[in-house]
Amino acid sequence: MGHTDTGLHQLDRSLVWAGFKSLTPISLFVTIFGVAFGLAAKQSGMSDSLVISMSALIFSGYAQFALLDLWGAQVPLVAMLVAAVAINARHLLMGATLYPWLRHLPPLKRYGVMMVASDANWAMSMQAFSRGQPGLGLLLGGGLAIWLFWVLGTWLGIHFGNALSDPKTLGLDMVMGCFLLAMVLGGDRNPRMCLIWSVAAVASLLAYRYLPENSHVIAGTLAGGLAGAVKGEQHHEH
């Protein structure tokens, strides 16, 4: 049985609900960072509706905090767009690793699922696939859970954020990193996955050494994404 067996492409309400429940515990920590963002955005002078809209539509803590640094009387829209795209470039790598399973979905469902893809539900879905279990329910249901708690945390931060202005003081900034490291160490180690991660790592290290600051994120994800796309096509041709 290969990774692209029909059973692994299942996506129904029961699987989505199971994915939602599975990611709820880690989503509680996401709420805390949502609180921190809501407070910081409020203090930057944004309106409540704009702050909530950012969390609901952008759905990226890294990008949203970066955009706060650019926010001011004269909003540099181009710079903000470039920053958001650069920070979220890792989604190219996520898409590449998920390609063998997403390719079987209709385009509307495929891109709908990826709208809520984030580090945690991507890692959980990849672990499920590596065990020969359906992972799209985890990807969509888990993504909806994280999105919901992120928006909820943002709302709480706007109104009650002074109680937690800096998650780092409680060591909470390490939670997601430790979670993702555990997922990677326990994930699929087939040749295709190892090649993708190796290409991404080498490109990122070279960019970190020779290219401008923060460009290693883009270089690593573009290289890994390209490697994943090429290997995916070769795999399906055979």
XYZ file of N, CA, C and O in Angstrom, residues 16-169:
616
model
N -13.421 15.383 10.179
C -13.167 16.797 10.474
C -13.412 17.081 11.948
O -12.625 17.779 12.606
N -14.496 16.539 12.497
C -14.800 16.750 13.914
C -13.729 16.098 14.799
O -13.326 16.664 15.816
N -13.271 14.899 14.409
C -12.204 14.246 15.164
C -10.928 15.081 15.122
O -10.208 15.203 16.128
N -10.634 15.672 13.964
C -9.468 16.541 13.855
C -9.609 17.781 14.710
O -8.634 18.227 15.334
N -10.807 18.333 14.754
C -11.063 19.516 15.591
C -10.763 19.195 17.054
O -10.077 19.958 17.744
N -11.272 18.054 17.521
C -11.066 17.676 18.928
C -9.596 17.365 19.218
O -9.095 17.675 20.305
N -8.915 16.764 18.246
C -7.508 16.404 18.463
C -6.614 17.626 18.631
O -5.634 17.594 19.385
N -6.934 18.704 17.917
C -6.093 19.907 17.967
C -6.569 20.921 19.000
O -5.907 21.946 19.201
N -7.678 20.642 19.675
C -8.176 21.599 20.667
C -7.180 21.851 21.799
O -6.988 23.006 22.204
N -6.496 20.825 22.348
C -5.546 21.101 23.439
C -4.447 22.091 23.050
O -4.159 23.035 23.797
N -3.801 21.901 21.884
C -2.750 22.826 21.474
C -3.346 24.174 21.106
O -2.692 25.221 21.233
N -4.600 24.190 20.682
C -5.255 25.448 20.323
C -5.421 26.354 21.540
O -5.487 27.578 21.393
N -5.501 25.776 22.727
C -5.620 26.592 23.932
C -4.385 27.462 24.121
O -4.485 28.602 24.592
N -3.225 26.942 23.757
C -2.010 27.757 23.827
C -2.015 28.836 22.743
O -1.504 29.934 22.949
N -2.601 28.520 21.588
C -2.730 29.507 20.526
C -3.573 30.678 21.002
O -3.317 31.836 20.651
N -4.579 30.390 21.819
C -5.426 31.451 22.370
C -4.595 32.477 23.127
O -4.831 33.689 23.028
N -3.601 32.008 23.870
C -2.766 32.906 24.663
C -2.004 33.875 23.760
O -1.901 35.069 24.044
N -1.506 33.374 22.649
C -0.807 34.259 21.720
C -1.780 35.183 21.011
O -1.430 36.308 20.642
N -3.011 34.716 20.825
C -4.033 35.590 20.279
C -4.324 36.754 21.213
O -4.525 37.892 20.764
N -4.310 36.472 22.497
C -4.490 37.531 23.494
C -3.371 38.558 23.381
O -3.612 39.778 23.390
N -2.143 38.069 23.266
C -1.002 38.976 23.156
C -1.096 39.826 21.896
O -0.806 41.030 21.923
N -1.530 39.206 20.777
C -1.670 39.981 19.546
C -2.785 41.012 19.668
O -2.625 42.164 19.240
N -3.912 40.607 20.216
C -5.027 41.534 20.358
C -4.650 42.753 21.170
O -5.002 43.890 20.816
N -3.916 42.523 22.256
C -3.481 43.641 23.095
C -2.508 44.534 22.341
O -2.643 45.759 22.341
N -1.505 43.934 21.684
C -0.498 44.718 20.968
C -1.123 45.516 19.836
O -0.773 46.686 19.613
N -2.066 44.896 19.113
C -2.722 45.595 18.013
C -3.568 46.750 18.530
O -3.610 47.834 17.935
N -4.245 46.522 19.633
C -5.063 47.581 20.242
C -4.192 48.750 20.656
O -4.533 49.923 20.440
N -3.037 48.457 21.249
C -2.129 49.514 21.694
C -1.494 50.253 20.526
O -1.039 51.387 20.683
N -1.464 49.629 19.345
C -0.882 50.286 18.172
C -1.855 51.274 17.532
O -1.481 51.990 16.598
N -3.082 51.293 18.004
C -4.058 52.245 17.494
C -5.058 51.682 16.507
O -5.874 52.421 15.952
N -5.034 50.375 16.266
C -5.997 49.772 15.349
C -7.383 49.708 15.989
O -7.512 49.561 17.203
N -8.396 49.765 15.141
C -9.761 49.620 15.641
C -10.035 48.157 15.975
O -9.386 47.254 15.452
N -11.019 47.930 16.847
C -11.345 46.564 17.249
C -11.728 45.703 16.046
O -11.292 44.551 15.923
N -12.535 46.251 15.161
C -12.996 45.477 14.005
C -11.841 45.122 13.071
O -11.804 44.026 12.501
N -10.883 46.029 12.916
C -9.735 45.757 12.052
C -8.865 44.657 12.645
O -8.384 43.773 11.920
N -8.674 44.690 13.958
C -7.847 43.680 14.618
C -8.464 42.295 14.456
O -7.781 41.326 14.097
N -9.767 42.198 14.703
C -10.456 40.913 14.562
C -10.407 40.442 13.111
O -10.192 39.259 12.827
N -10.578 41.365 12.180
C -10.548 41.011 10.762
C -9.176 40.480 10.358
O -9.071 39.531 9.565
N -8.115 41.074 10.898
C -6.771 40.595 10.589
C -6.596 39.145 11.020
O -6.098 38.313 10.252
N -7.028 38.834 12.239
C -6.870 37.459 12.728
C -7.742 36.485 11.965
O -7.338 35.346 11.700
N -8.937 36.911 11.581
C -9.858 36.020 10.876
C -9.423 35.769 9.443
O -9.582 34.656 8.922
N -8.866 36.779 8.787
C -8.550 36.669 7.363
C -7.094 36.309 7.086
O -6.791 35.547 6.166
N -6.161 36.868 7.869
C -4.740 36.576 7.649
C -4.354 35.261 8.309
O -3.651 34.433 7.735
N -4.810 35.054 9.556
C -4.609 33.804 10.274
C -3.141 33.376 10.278
O -2.774 32.281 9.894
N -2.293 34.282 10.720
C -0.861 33.982 10.812
C -0.255 34.864 11.885
O -0.062 36.054 11.672
N 0.032 34.280 13.038
C 0.583 35.061 14.126
C 1.889 35.731 13.775
O 2.102 36.913 14.066
N 2.782 34.983 13.110
C 4.078 35.547 12.741
C 3.903 36.778 11.848
O 4.506 37.825 12.084
N 3.085 36.629 10.824
C 2.891 37.729 9.889
C 2.181 38.906 10.554
O 2.528 40.069 10.324
N 1.200 38.627 11.383
C 0.424 39.699 12.009
C 1.278 40.523 12.974
O 1.161 41.751 13.015
N 2.128 39.876 13.742
C 3.015 40.632 14.630
C 4.012 41.456 13.816
O 4.356 42.574 14.194
N 4.474 40.898 12.690
C 5.395 41.652 11.841
C 4.711 42.875 11.252
O 5.314 43.957 11.140
N 3.450 42.733 10.872
C 2.715 43.858 10.293
C 2.503 44.972 11.305
O 2.430 46.147 10.924
N 2.434 44.612 12.572
C 2.272 45.646 13.600
C 3.469 46.588 13.614
O 3.328 47.784 13.889
N 4.658 46.041 13.328
C 5.866 46.872 13.316
C 5.854 47.881 12.178
O 6.557 48.895 12.229
N 5.057 47.580 11.137
C 4.991 48.481 9.979
C 3.789 49.418 10.046
O 3.650 50.301 9.198
N 2.946 49.217 11.034
C 1.713 49.998 11.113
C 2.004 51.415 11.601
O 2.796 51.622 12.505
N 1.375 52.376 10.973
C 1.574 53.768 11.384
C 0.632 54.683 10.641
O -0.309 54.231 9.969
N 0.893 55.970 10.732
C 0.036 56.951 10.058
C 0.062 56.746 8.542
O -0.956 56.851 7.862
N 1.249 56.451 8.013
C 1.400 56.140 6.591
C 1.628 54.640 6.460
O 2.712 54.141 6.728
N 0.598 53.909 6.070
C 0.694 52.455 6.007
C 1.385 52.026 4.707
O 0.858 52.274 3.617
N 2.575 51.396 4.788
C 3.289 50.949 3.581
C 2.709 49.634 3.077
O 3.186 48.553 3.415
N 1.698 49.708 2.240
C 0.969 48.515 1.823
C 1.862 47.505 1.107
O 1.761 46.298 1.330
N 2.734 47.988 0.218
C 3.604 47.077 -0.518
C 4.551 46.348 0.430
O 4.739 45.127 0.349
N 5.146 47.096 1.349
C 6.073 46.491 2.312
C 5.349 45.476 3.195
O 5.888 44.404 3.508
N 4.120 45.796 3.591
C 3.355 44.876 4.423
C 3.014 43.607 3.663
O 3.086 42.500 4.205
N 2.673 43.748 2.390
C 2.343 42.584 1.571
C 3.565 41.690 1.383
O 3.479 40.463 1.519
N 4.709 42.307 1.099
C 5.942 41.541 0.913
C 6.313 40.811 2.196
O 6.702 39.628 2.173
N 6.177 41.489 3.329
C 6.504 40.872 4.618
C 5.602 39.673 4.899
O 6.071 38.607 5.329
N 4.306 39.834 4.648
C 3.361 38.745 4.901
C 3.656 37.542 4.018
O 3.641 36.396 4.474
N 3.936 37.788 2.742
C 4.234 36.696 1.814
C 5.533 35.993 2.205
O 5.621 34.756 2.191
N 6.541 36.782 2.582
C 7.832 36.191 2.948
C 7.720 35.311 4.180
O 8.244 34.191 4.223
N 7.017 35.813 5.186
C 6.901 35.069 6.437
C 6.102 33.786 6.244
O 6.391 32.754 6.856
N 5.103 33.840 5.372
C 4.258 32.668 5.152
C 4.749 31.788 4.014
O 4.028 30.888 3.571
N 5.958 32.027 3.545
C 6.490 31.219 2.436
C 6.616 29.749 2.809
O 6.631 28.884 1.930
N 6.685 29.439 4.098
C 6.799 28.043 4.508
C 5.589 27.216 4.077
O 5.653 25.988 4.016
N 4.475 27.894 3.763
C 3.300 27.164 3.298
C 3.553 26.492 1.949
O 2.863 25.526 1.599
N 4.529 26.984 1.200
C 4.898 26.304 -0.041
C 5.439 24.914 0.258
O 5.137 23.945 -0.452
N 6.241 24.822 1.321
C 6.784 23.528 1.714
C 5.678 22.623 2.254
O 5.651 21.425 1.978
N 4.759 23.194 3.011
C 3.633 22.405 3.513
C 2.829 21.836 2.349
O 2.457 20.655 2.347
N 2.550 22.683 1.383
C 1.786 22.230 0.222
C 2.493 21.131 -0.539
O 1.866 20.175 -1.016
N 3.814 21.240 -0.641
C 4.593 20.227 -1.357
C 4.529 18.882 -0.652
O 4.374 17.835 -1.293
N 4.648 18.882 0.666
C 4.620 17.618 1.407
C 3.221 17.001 1.415
O 3.070 15.780 1.514
N 2.185 17.834 1.302
C 0.805 17.332 1.312
C 0.289 16.989 -0.082
O -0.809 16.432 -0.226
N 1.066 17.300 -1.093
C 0.618 17.148 -2.476
C 0.085 15.762 -2.825
O -0.945 15.644 -3.507
N 0.732 14.672 -2.396
C 0.232 13.346 -2.786
C -1.207 13.083 -2.372
O -1.883 12.255 -2.985
N -1.677 13.746 -1.317
C -3.050 13.524 -0.841
C -3.999 14.631 -1.295
O -5.148 14.360 -1.634
N -3.527 15.846 -1.337
C -4.385 16.957 -1.752
C -4.731 16.889 -3.240
O -5.784 17.366 -3.656
N -3.863 16.319 -4.036
C -4.069 16.318 -5.486
C -5.338 15.575 -5.893
O -5.846 15.771 -7.000
N -5.854 14.717 -5.035
C -7.051 13.951 -5.349
C -8.341 14.699 -5.025
O -9.423 14.218 -5.347
N -8.242 15.834 -4.370
C -9.420 16.625 -4.046
C -9.753 17.576 -5.191
O -8.863 18.018 -5.917
N -11.032 17.928 -5.346
C -11.384 18.978 -6.307
C -10.696 20.280 -5.916
O -10.437 20.508 -4.718
N -10.368 21.152 -6.868
C -9.634 22.391 -6.550
C -10.263 23.216 -5.434
O -9.552 23.737 -4.569
N -11.596 23.335 -5.402
C -12.246 24.146 -4.376
C -11.978 23.588 -2.983
O -11.649 24.337 -2.059
N -12.101 22.275 -2.828
C -11.828 21.655 -1.535
C -10.351 21.729 -1.198
O -9.961 21.968 -0.055
N -9.515 21.512 -2.195
C -8.068 21.507 -1.975
C -7.590 22.835 -1.385
O -6.901 22.869 -0.370
N -7.981 23.929 -2.026
C -7.525 25.233 -1.553
C -8.292 25.679 -0.315
O -7.771 26.446 0.506
N -9.515 25.180 -0.155
C -10.258 25.472 1.062
C -9.587 24.879 2.285
O -9.485 25.518 3.335
N -9.119 23.640 2.151
C -8.404 22.987 3.248
C -7.124 23.742 3.574
O -6.792 23.982 4.745
N -6.389 24.152 2.541
C -5.119 24.835 2.774
C -5.295 26.241 3.358
O -4.343 26.808 3.890
N -6.491 26.793 3.278
C -6.740 28.106 3.866
C -6.514 28.103 5.373
O -6.161 29.123 5.962
N -6.730 26.958 6.023
C -6.557 26.883 7.473
C -5.343 26.038 7.849
O -5.223 25.589 8.988
N -4.453 25.810 6.897
C -3.228 25.059 7.205
C -2.300 25.907 8.061
O -2.056 27.073 7.780
N -1.802 25.330 9.131
C -0.829 25.995 9.999
C 0.178 24.953 10.455
O 0.052 23.770 10.121
N 1.163 25.388 11.205
C 2.244 24.477 11.582
C 1.729 23.240 12.311
O 2.132 22.113 12.007
N 0.838 23.432 13.291
C 0.428 22.324 14.150
C -0.441 21.311 13.424
O -0.179 20.098 13.490
N -1.498 21.761 12.730
C -2.366 20.775 12.076
C -1.679 20.132 10.869
O -1.955 18.978 10.534
N -0.760 20.845 10.224
C 0.034 20.231 9.162
C 0.885 19.094 9.728
O 0.927 17.993 9.167
N 1.561 19.344 10.853
C 2.422 18.323 11.452
C 1.609 17.100 11.881
O 2.024 15.955 11.667
N 0.438 17.335 12.470
C -0.399 16.222 12.911
C -0.913 15.409 11.721
O -0.959 14.175 11.769
N -1.297 16.094 10.649
C -1.799 15.373 9.478
C -0.688 14.556 8.827
O -0.918 13.423 8.384
N 0.526 15.090 8.775
C 1.637 14.346 8.192
C 1.962 13.112 9.029
O 2.320 12.064 8.484
N 1.834 13.224 10.341
C 2.046 12.045 11.182
C 1.005 10.978 10.899
O 1.306 9.787 10.859
N -0.248 11.401 10.717
C -1.311 10.445 10.414
C -1.035 9.742 9.093
O -1.159 8.510 8.989
N -0.645 10.496 8.075
C -0.337 9.894 6.778
C 0.814 8.901 6.894
O 0.801 7.851 6.249
N 1.810 9.216 7.696
C 2.966 8.331 7.843
C 2.590 7.019 8.519
O 3.275 6.009 8.346
N 1.488 7.027 9.289
C 1.001 5.810 9.934
C -0.006 5.065 9.059
O -0.589 4.067 9.483
N -0.256 5.590 7.851
C -1.225 4.960 6.969
C -2.657 5.273 7.319
O -3.570 4.508 6.989
N -2.895 6.413 7.996
C -4.239 6.817 8.395
C -4.642 8.085 7.654
O -3.786 8.872 7.255
N -5.951 8.307 7.466
C -6.402 9.550 6.824
C -5.952 10.764 7.623
O -6.057 10.787 8.855
N -5.437 11.780 6.929
C -4.944 12.962 7.635
C -5.629 14.253 7.249
O -5.406 15.284 7.883
N -6.483 14.217 6.218
C -7.118 15.452 5.775
C -8.126 15.982 6.788
O -8.342 17.191 6.886
N -8.747 15.082 7.549
C -9.643 15.521 8.610
C -8.905 16.282 9.687
O -9.395 17.288 10.220
N -7.708 15.803 10.013
C -6.861 16.517 10.978
C -6.458 17.875 10.430
O -6.418 18.868 11.162
N -6.148 17.908 9.144
C -5.707 19.157 8.536
C -6.826 20.199 8.563
O -6.611 21.342 8.983
N -8.021 19.817 8.133
C -9.126 20.768 8.086
C -9.733 21.010 9.458
O -9.883 22.154 9.890
N -10.082 19.941 10.168
C -10.692 20.102 11.490
C -9.763 20.757 12.485
O -10.159 21.644 13.247
N -8.494 20.321 12.467
C -7.513 20.938 13.357
C -7.273 22.387 13.015
O -7.116 23.237 13.900
N -7.255 22.701 11.713
C -7.076 24.087 11.288
C -8.224 24.966 11.733
O -8.021 26.111 12.162
N -9.436 24.445 11.659
C -10.598 25.209 12.113
C -10.537 25.465 13.618
O -10.907 26.547 14.096
N -10.048 24.467 14.372
C -9.914 24.647 15.819
C -8.899 25.747 16.135
O -9.158 26.635 16.960
N -7.742 25.686 15.477
C -6.708 26.685 15.727
C -7.193 28.065 15.307
O -6.975 29.058 16.014
N -7.865 28.149 14.155
C -8.395 29.434 13.679
C -9.393 30.009 14.673
O -9.339 31.199 15.012
N -10.298 29.168 15.161
C -11.327 29.627 16.095
C -10.707 30.170 17.376
O -11.066 31.255 17.850
N -9.757 29.430 17.945
C -9.154 29.858 19.203
C -8.219 31.053 18.996
O -8.016 31.846 19.919
N -7.638 31.176 17.815
C -6.812 32.343 17.510
C -7.666 33.611 17.468
O -7.306 34.644 18.045
N -8.806 33.525 16.798
C -9.714 34.675 16.734
C -10.290 34.971 18.113
O -10.396 36.138 18.523
N -10.649 33.929 18.851
C -11.157 34.123 20.211
C -10.105 34.793 21.093
O -10.405 35.728 21.842
N -8.862 34.341 20.984
C -7.789 34.939 21.769
C -7.589 36.401 21.412
O -7.346 37.235 22.287
N -7.692 36.709 20.116
C -7.567 38.099 19.692
C -8.642 38.969 20.323
O -8.369 40.070 20.817
N -9.873 38.474 20.326
C -10.982 39.222 20.948
C -10.737 39.417 22.439
O -10.949 40.509 22.980
N -10.271 38.364 23.107
C -9.974 38.477 24.537
C -8.853 39.481 24.783
O -8.875 40.234 25.755
N -7.857 39.484 23.881
C -6.737 40.407 24.042
C -7.158 41.853 23.920
O -6.635 42.732 24.613
N -8.121 42.120 23.033
C -8.617 43.484 22.858
C -9.267 43.999 24.138
O -9.089 45.153 24.533
N -9.988 43.114 24.801
C -10.790 43.538 25.951
C -10.144 43.231 27.300
O -10.392 43.951 28.273
N -9.333 42.167 27.374
C -8.779 41.760 28.668
C -7.284 41.463 28.597
O -6.742 40.787 29.470
N -6.600 41.968 27.572
C -5.221 41.581 27.314
C -4.194 42.023 28.329
O -3.099 41.465 28.368
N -4.488 43.004 29.144
C -3.488 43.496 30.099
C -3.051 42.427 31.086
O -1.991 42.539 31.704
N -3.849 41.381 31.232
C -3.492 40.320 32.176
C -2.349 39.456 31.650
O -1.674 38.770 32.409
N -2.118 39.489 30.335
C -1.047 38.688 29.739
C -0.475 39.448 28.559
O -0.857 39.242 27.426
N 0.446 40.328 28.841
C 0.998 41.166 27.780
C 2.178 40.534 27.077
O 2.510 40.898 25.955
N 2.831 39.544 27.698
C 4.015 38.936 27.082
C 4.078 37.455 27.428
O 4.522 37.083 28.509
N 3.661 36.556 26.512
C 3.701 35.119 26.787
C 5.103 34.596 27.091
O 5.254 33.581 27.759
N 6.146 35.270 26.610
C 7.511 34.789 26.823
C 7.890 34.769 28.298
O 8.719 33.974 28.719
N 7.284 35.655 29.094
C 7.616 35.694 30.514
C 7.200 34.405 31.214
O 7.735 34.073 32.259
